[in-house]
CSV table of C-alpha atoms in Angstrom, one decimal:
chain,number,residue,atom,x,y,z
M,273,ASN,CA,5.6,5.5,21.9
M,274,ALA,CA,5.1,3.3,18.8
M,275,LEU,CA,8.8,2.4,18.5
M,276,GLN,CA,9.1,1.5,22.1
M,277,ILE,CA,6.0,-0.8,21.9
M,278,LEU,CA,7.3,-2.5,18.8
M,279,ASN,CA,10.9,-2.8,20.0
M,280,ASP,CA,9.6,-4.4,23.2
M,281,ALA,CA,8.2,-7.2,21.0
M,282,ALA,CA,11.5,-8.9,20.3
M,283,ALA,CA,10.1,-11.1,17.5
M,284,HIS,CA,9.7,-8.1,15.2
M,285,GLU,CA,12.3,-5.9,13.5
M,286,VAL,CA,11.6,-2.2,12.9
M,287,VAL,CA,13.5,-0.5,10.0
M,288,ARG,CA,13.0,3.1,9.1
M,289,VAL,CA,12.3,4.1,5.5
M,290,ASP,CA,13.7,7.6,5.0
M,291,GLY,CA,11.8,9.6,2.4
M,292,ALA,CA,14.9,11.6,1.6
M,293,ALA,CA,17.0,8.5,0.9
M,294,PRO,CA,17.5,7.1,-2.6
M,295,LEU,CA,14.5,5.1,-3.7
M,296,GLU,CA,16.7,2.0,-4.3
M,297,GLU,CA,17.6,2.0,-0.6
M,298,SER,CA,13.9,2.4,0.4
M,299,PHE,CA,12.7,-0.4,-1.8
M,300,ARG,CA,15.6,-2.7,-0.7
M,301,ILE,CA,14.0,-2.4,2.8
M,302,LEU,CA,10.4,-2.6,1.6
M,303,SER,CA,11.0,-5.6,-0.7
M,304,ALA,CA,11.6,-7.7,2.4
M,305,SER,CA,9.0,-6.0,4.7
M,306,HIS,CA,5.8,-7.5,5.9
M,307,ALA,CA,4.3,-4.2,7.1
M,308,TYR,CA,4.6,-0.6,6.1
M,309,GLN,CA,3.6,2.1,8.6
M,310,CYS,CA,3.1,5.4,6.8
M,311,VAL,CA,1.9,8.9,7.7
M,312,GLY,CA,-1.6,9.7,6.4
M,313,ALA,CA,-1.2,13.2,5.0
M,314,ARG,CA,-0.5,12.8,1.3
M,315,ASP,CA,1.8,15.9,0.9
M,316,GLU,CA,4.1,14.5,3.6
M,317,VAL,CA,4.8,11.3,1.6
M,318,PRO,CA,6.9,11.4,-1.6
M,319,PRO,CA,4.8,10.1,-4.5
M,320,ALA,CA,7.0,7.1,-5.1
M,321,LEU,CA,6.5,6.0,-1.5
M,322,ARG,CA,2.7,6.3,-1.6
M,323,VAL,CA,1.1,2.8,-1.9
M,324,HIS,CA,0.1,2.2,-5.5
M,325,GLU,CA,0.4,-0.6,-8.1
M,326,GLY,CA,4.1,0.1,-8.9
M,327,PHE,CA,5.0,0.3,-5.2
M,328,LEU,CA,3.3,-3.0,-4.4
M,329,GLN,CA,5.1,-4.7,-7.3
M,330,LYS,CA,8.4,-3.7,-5.6
M,331,ALA,CA,7.3,-5.0,-2.2
M,332,PRO,CA,6.1,-8.5,-2.9
M,333,GLU,CA,6.3,-9.6,0.8
M,334,LEU,CA,4.1,-6.8,2.0
M,335,LEU,CA,1.0,-8.0,4.0
M,336,VAL,CA,-0.2,-4.8,5.7
M,337,VAL,CA,0.0,-1.1,5.1
M,338,SER,CA,-1.0,1.1,8.0
M,339,ALA,CA,-1.8,4.8,8.1
M,340,SER,CA,-0.9,6.8,11.1
M,341,GLY,CA,-4.3,8.5,11.3
M,342,SER,CA,-7.8,7.8,10.0
M,343,GLY,CA,-7.2,9.1,6.4
M,344,VAL,CA,-5.8,6.6,3.9
M,345,ASP,CA,-5.5,8.7,0.8
M,346,VAL,CA,-1.8,7.8,0.5
M,347,PHE,CA,-3.0,4.3,-0.3
M,348,ASP,CA,-4.6,3.0,-3.5
M,349,LEU,CA,-7.1,0.7,-1.8
M,350,ASP,CA,-8.1,-1.0,-5.0
M,351,ALA,CA,-4.5,-1.8,-5.8
M,352,CYS,CA,-4.0,-3.1,-2.2
M,353,THR,CA,-7.0,-5.4,-2.5
M,354,ARG,CA,-5.9,-6.8,-5.8
M,355,ALA,CA,-2.5,-7.5,-4.3
M,356,GLY,CA,-3.9,-9.2,-1.2
M,357,VAL,CA,-2.6,-6.4,1.0
M,358,LEU,CA,-4.5,-5.4,4.1
M,359,ALA,CA,-4.9,-1.6,4.7
M,360,VAL,CA,-5.6,-0.4,8.2
M,361,ASN,CA,-5.9,3.0,9.9
M,362,GLN,CA,-6.1,4.3,13.4
M,363,ALA,CA,-9.7,5.6,13.3
M,364,GLY,CA,-10.7,7.1,16.6
M,365,ALA,CA,-7.3,7.9,18.0
M,366,ASN,CA,-7.6,11.6,17.2
M,367,ALA,CA,-11.3,11.9,17.4
M,368,GLN,CA,-11.3,14.2,20.4
M,369,SER,CA,-8.6,16.5,19.1
M,370,VAL,CA,-10.2,16.9,15.6
M,371,ALA,CA,-13.6,17.5,17.1
M,372,GLU,CA,-12.3,20.1,19.4
M,373,HIS,CA,-10.5,21.9,16.5
M,374,ALA,CA,-13.6,21.9,14.4
M,375,LEU,CA,-15.6,23.2,17.3
M,376,ALA,CA,-13.0,25.9,18.0
M,377,MET,CA,-13.2,27.1,14.4
M,378,MET,CA,-17.0,27.3,14.6
M,379,ILE,CA,-17.0,29.4,17.8
M,380,SER,CA,-14.2,31.6,16.5
M,381,LEU,CA,-16.2,32.3,13.3
M,382,TYR,CA,-19.4,33.0,15.1
M,383,ARG,CA,-17.6,35.3,17.6
M,384,SER,CA,-15.1,36.9,15.2
M,385,ILE,CA,-12.2,35.9,17.5
M,386,ALA,CA,-9.5,35.5,14.8
M,387,SER,CA,-10.4,38.7,13.0
M,388,ALA,CA,-10.7,40.7,16.2
M,389,ASP,CA,-7.2,39.4,17.2
M,390,ARG,CA,-5.7,40.5,13.8
M,391,MET,CA,-7.4,43.9,13.9
M,392,LEU,CA,-6.4,44.7,17.5
M,393,ARG,CA,-2.8,43.8,16.7
M,394,ALA,CA,-2.9,46.1,13.6
M,395,GLY,CA,-4.0,49.1,15.7
M,396,TRP,CA,-7.8,48.9,15.7
M,397,SER,CA,-9.5,51.6,17.9
M,398,GLY,CA,-13.1,51.4,16.7
M,399,SER,CA,-16.3,50.2,18.4
M,400,ARG,CA,-16.8,46.7,19.9
M,401,TRP,CA,-19.9,46.6,17.6
M,402,ASP,CA,-17.4,45.9,14.8
M,403,PHE,CA,-17.1,42.4,16.3
M,404,MET,CA,-20.7,41.6,17.1
M,405,GLY,CA,-21.1,37.9,17.0
M,406,THR,CA,-23.7,35.2,17.7
M,407,ASP,CA,-23.8,32.1,19.9
M,408,LEU,CA,-23.3,28.6,18.7
M,409,ALA,CA,-25.9,27.5,21.2
M,410,ALA,CA,-29.2,26.3,19.7
M,411,LYS,CA,-27.8,26.4,16.1
M,412,THR,CA,-28.4,23.6,13.7
M,413,VAL,CA,-25.1,21.9,13.0
M,414,GLY,CA,-24.7,19.7,10.0
M,415,ILE,CA,-22.0,17.0,10.0
M,416,LEU,CA,-20.9,15.1,6.9
M,417,GLY,CA,-19.5,11.8,8.0
M,418,LEU,CA,-20.6,10.4,11.4
M,419,GLY,CA,-17.6,8.2,12.2
M,420,ASN,CA,-15.5,8.6,15.4
M,421,ILE,CA,-14.8,12.3,14.8
M,422,GLY,CA,-18.2,13.3,13.6
M,423,THR,CA,-19.9,11.4,16.4
M,424,ARG,CA,-17.7,13.1,19.0
M,425,LEU,CA,-18.5,16.5,17.5
M,426,ALA,CA,-22.2,15.7,17.5
M,427,GLN,CA,-22.1,14.8,21.2
M,428,ILE,CA,-20.3,18.0,22.1
M,429,CYS,CA,-22.6,20.2,20.0
M,430,ARG,CA,-25.8,18.6,21.3
M,431,ASN,CA,-24.9,18.1,24.9
M,432,GLY,CA,-22.7,21.1,25.5
M,433,PHE,CA,-24.5,23.7,23.3
M,434,GLY,CA,-28.0,22.5,22.8
M,435,CYS,CA,-27.5,22.3,19.1
M,436,HIS,CA,-29.8,20.4,16.7
M,437,VAL,CA,-27.4,18.1,14.8
M,438,LEU,CA,-28.1,16.8,11.3
M,439,ALA,CA,-25.9,14.2,9.8
M,440,THR,CA,-25.3,12.5,6.4
M,441,ASP,CA,-23.4,9.3,6.2
M,442,PRO,CA,-24.3,6.6,3.6
M,443,PHE,CA,-22.4,4.0,5.6
M,444,VAL,CA,-24.3,4.5,8.9
M,445,SER,CA,-28.0,3.5,9.3
M,446,PRO,CA,-30.5,6.2,10.3
M,447,GLU,CA,-31.1,4.3,13.5
M,448,GLU,CA,-27.4,4.3,14.4
M,449,ILE,CA,-27.1,8.0,13.4
M,450,ALA,CA,-29.9,8.7,15.9
M,451,ALA,CA,-28.1,6.6,18.6
M,452,ARG,CA,-25.0,8.8,18.0
M,453,GLY,CA,-27.0,12.0,18.7
M,454,ALA,CA,-28.0,13.3,15.3
M,455,GLU,CA,-30.9,13.3,12.8
M,456,ALA,CA,-30.2,11.4,9.6
M,457,VAL,CA,-30.9,13.6,6.5
M,458,SER,CA,-29.9,13.6,2.8
M,459,PHE,CA,-27.0,15.6,1.7
M,460,GLU,CA,-29.3,18.1,0.1
M,461,ASP,CA,-31.3,18.5,3.3
M,462,LEU,CA,-28.0,18.9,5.2
M,463,LEU,CA,-27.1,21.8,2.9
M,464,LEU,CA,-30.5,23.4,3.2
M,465,GLY,CA,-31.0,23.0,6.9
M,466,SER,CA,-27.7,23.7,8.6
M,467,ASP,CA,-26.4,26.9,10.1
M,468,ALA,CA,-22.9,25.4,10.2
M,469,ILE,CA,-21.5,22.4,8.3
M,470,SER,CA,-18.5,20.5,9.4
M,471,VAL,CA,-16.8,17.8,7.2
M,472,HIS,CA,-15.5,14.6,8.7
M,473,THR,CA,-15.3,12.1,5.9
M,474,PRO,CA,-12.4,10.6,4.0
M,475,LEU,CA,-11.4,11.8,0.5
M,476,THR,CA,-12.8,9.3,-2.0
M,477,ASP,CA,-14.2,9.4,-5.5
M,478,LEU,CA,-17.6,10.0,-3.9
M,479,THR,CA,-16.5,13.0,-1.8
M,480,ARG,CA,-14.0,14.7,-4.0
M,481,ASP,CA,-15.3,18.1,-5.0
M,482,LEU,CA,-18.6,17.3,-3.2
M,483,PHE,CA,-18.8,20.9,-1.9
M,484,ASN,CA,-18.8,22.6,-5.2
M,485,ALA,CA,-20.5,25.8,-6.5
M,486,GLU,CA,-23.9,24.1,-6.6
M,487,ALA,CA,-23.6,22.7,-3.0
M,488,PHE,CA,-22.5,26.1,-1.6
M,489,SER,CA,-25.4,27.8,-3.4
M,490,LYS,CA,-27.8,25.5,-1.6
M,491,MET,CA,-26.5,26.2,1.9
M,492,LYS,CA,-28.3,28.8,4.0
M,493,ARG,CA,-27.3,32.3,3.4
M,494,GLY,CA,-25.1,33.3,6.3
M,495,ALA,CA,-24.1,29.7,7.1
M,496,ILE,CA,-20.5,28.8,7.9
M,497,PHE,CA,-18.4,26.0,6.5
M,498,VAL,CA,-15.7,24.0,8.3
M,499,ASN,CA,-13.4,21.3,6.9
M,500,ALA,CA,-10.9,19.5,9.1
M,501,ALA,CA,-11.0,16.2,7.2
M,502,ARG,CA,-9.2,16.3,3.8
M,503,GLY,CA,-8.5,18.9,1.1
M,504,SER,CA,-10.3,18.6,-2.2
M,505,ILE,CA,-13.6,17.6,-0.6
M,506,HIS,CA,-14.5,21.2,-1.1
M,507,ASN,CA,-13.7,23.2,-4.2
M,508,GLU,CA,-11.6,26.1,-3.0
M,509,GLU,CA,-12.5,28.5,-5.8
M,510,ALA,CA,-16.2,27.8,-5.4
M,511,LEU,CA,-15.9,28.4,-1.6
M,512,ALA,CA,-14.1,31.7,-2.2
M,513,ASP,CA,-16.8,32.8,-4.7
M,514,ALA,CA,-19.5,32.0,-2.2
M,515,ILE,CA,-17.8,33.9,0.6
M,516,ASP,CA,-17.1,36.9,-1.8
M,517,ALA,CA,-20.8,36.9,-2.7
M,518,GLY,CA,-21.7,37.1,1.0
M,519,HIS,CA,-23.7,33.8,0.7
M,520,ILE,CA,-21.3,31.9,3.0
M,521,ALA,CA,-20.5,34.0,6.1
M,522,GLY,CA,-17.1,32.4,6.8
M,523,ALA,CA,-15.1,29.2,6.7
M,524,GLY,CA,-12.7,27.3,9.0
M,525,LEU,CA,-10.2,25.3,6.9
M,526,ASP,CA,-7.5,23.0,8.2
M,527,VAL,CA,-7.0,21.1,5.0
M,528,TRP,CA,-6.1,22.2,1.4
M,529,ASP,CA,-5.7,21.0,-2.1
M,530,VAL,CA,-1.9,21.7,-1.7
M,531,GLU,CA,-0.5,21.7,1.8
M,532,PRO,CA,0.6,24.1,2.9
M,533,PRO,CA,-1.2,26.6,0.6
M,534,ALA,CA,0.7,29.5,-0.9
M,535,ASN,CA,0.4,32.6,1.2
M,536,THR,CA,-1.1,34.3,-1.9
M,537,HIS,CA,-4.0,31.8,-1.8
M,538,ARG,CA,-7.3,33.6,-2.4
M,539,LEU,CA,-8.9,32.2,0.7
M,540,LEU,CA,-6.0,33.3,2.9
M,541,GLN,CA,-6.8,36.9,1.9
M,542,MET,CA,-10.3,36.8,3.4
M,543,PRO,CA,-10.7,38.1,7.0
M,544,ASN,CA,-13.7,35.7,7.6
M,545,VAL,CA,-11.6,32.6,6.8
M,546,ILE,CA,-9.7,30.8,9.6
M,547,ALA,CA,-6.8,28.9,8.2
M,548,THR,CA,-4.6,26.2,9.9
M,549,PRO,CA,-2.1,23.9,8.3
M,550,HIS,CA,-3.6,20.4,8.8
M,551,ILE,CA,-3.1,20.4,12.6
M,552,ALA,CA,-6.5,19.4,13.8
M,553,GLY,CA,-5.3,16.0,14.9
M,554,TYR,CA,-1.9,17.2,16.1
M,555,THR,CA,-2.0,17.3,19.8
M,556,SER,CA,0.4,15.5,22.2
M,557,ASP,CA,-2.6,13.5,23.3
M,558,SER,CA,-3.8,12.4,19.9
M,559,LEU,CA,-0.3,11.6,18.6
M,560,ALA,CA,0.3,9.4,21.6
M,561,ASN,CA,-3.0,7.7,20.9
M,562,MET,CA,-2.2,7.2,17.3
M,563,ALA,CA,1.2,5.8,18.0
M,564,SER,CA,-0.2,3.3,20.5
M,565,TYR,CA,-3.1,2.4,18.2
M,566,ALA,CA,-0.7,1.8,15.3
M,567,ALA,CA,1.8,-0.3,17.2
M,568,THR,CA,-0.7,-2.4,19.1
M,569,GLN,CA,-2.7,-3.1,15.9
M,570,LEU,CA,0.3,-4.3,14.0
M,571,LEU,CA,1.3,-6.6,17.0
M,572,GLU,CA,-2.3,-7.9,17.1
M,573,ILE,CA,-2.2,-8.7,13.4
M,574,PHE,CA,1.2,-10.4,13.5
M,575,SER,CA,0.2,-12.5,16.5
M,576,GLY,CA,-2.6,-14.0,14.4
M,577,GLY,CA,-5.4,-11.8,15.7
M,578,ARG,CA,-8.2,-10.2,13.6
M,579,PRO,CA,-7.3,-6.8,12.3
M,580,PRO,CA,-9.2,-4.2,14.5
M,581,ARG,CA,-9.4,-1.4,11.9
M,582,ALA,CA,-9.4,-2.9,8.4
M,583,VAL,CA,-10.1,-0.3,5.7
M,584,ASN,CA,-10.5,-2.8,2.9
M,585,PRO,CA,-12.1,-5.7,4.7
M,586,GLU,CA,-13.0,-7.4,1.4
M,587,VAL,CA,-9.3,-8.4,1.2
M,588,LEU,CA,-9.4,-10.5,4.4
M,589,PRO,CA,-9.9,-13.9,2.7
M,590,GLN,CA,-6.9,-13.3,0.4
M,591,PHE,CA,-4.9,-11.7,3.1
M,592,ARG,CA,-5.5,-14.7,5.3
M,593,VAL,CA,-4.1,-17.1,2.7
M,594,ARG,CA,-1.0,-14.9,2.2
M,595,TYR,CA,-0.5,-14.6,5.9
M,596,ALA,CA,-0.8,-18.3,6.4
M,597,GLU,CA,1.8,-19.0,3.8
M,598,ARG,CA,4.3,-17.0,5.8
M,599,PHE,CA,3.3,-17.3,9.4
M,600,GLY,CA,0.8,-20.1,9.7
M,601,GLU,CA,-3.0,-19.9,10.1
M,602,PRO,CA,-4.2,-16.9,12.1
M,603,SER,CA,-6.4,-17.5,15.1
M,604,TRP,CA,-9.5,-15.5,14.0
M,605,ASP,CA,-12.5,-17.1,12.4
């Protein structure tokens, strides 16, 4: 695991910051720390221990902040860049797990697996026609965000199910999108052309509330919606309205505005909504991968190597100067 990997590197000291401890104690540790490894889910991190301007002022020696997964919404990236602090993630470590979870939600929605399970346990004795579904095979699947996770889902849907895959990602060229197994389209064409849409993009100012009432109204009638990326990319009330109206056939949601959502949440009352508590990337395999990625990346950085997964690469010149002042010139060009 990560601690074992780091502890085996005798040159480095690992100190735990306890979120339940007094803040004075946490910042006593952080004020002398060169790296801060943090879980990526924002509701698991106390607000005072999320990385923002005030946090960074109390941690002047900090060079690197590292998220445990691919999401970095616990970090204010602009504040990190201004402070010369490098932000890194573990992109790719949980790609298989999250892709499988999104796929499982799609299939379960198309085949009414979750609702059939609930009804059978409640004493159902009707006709199997009540659960008539449809195949995922040959559907058009739209993917928002074609990074590691989106690419893996595209491969599975295309190669395993014969799906036509559409993708929107402003940071990936159309040629590269094609190489990853999808057809590059605009966001509007993704909405208009997809039988199922799966979200695999970070939560940013560009993606917050992206799936709002207008977006859901443009989706195909009877389409399904899956989000295993971050809450707040879709508007929960707008999605509930679209499902209530019968325009959206169902949704698979692993992420929420507030995690976990209250059991009275409107979407949780809907039989055609599959709900999970931000567990798409939580398998023993992906957690082992993320731990290994995080530890080995920190060791690579502090041995003078180029950071493998920089999230704010524009900070690298300033980071290099700050690193050199403490540890000497790094070895990367």
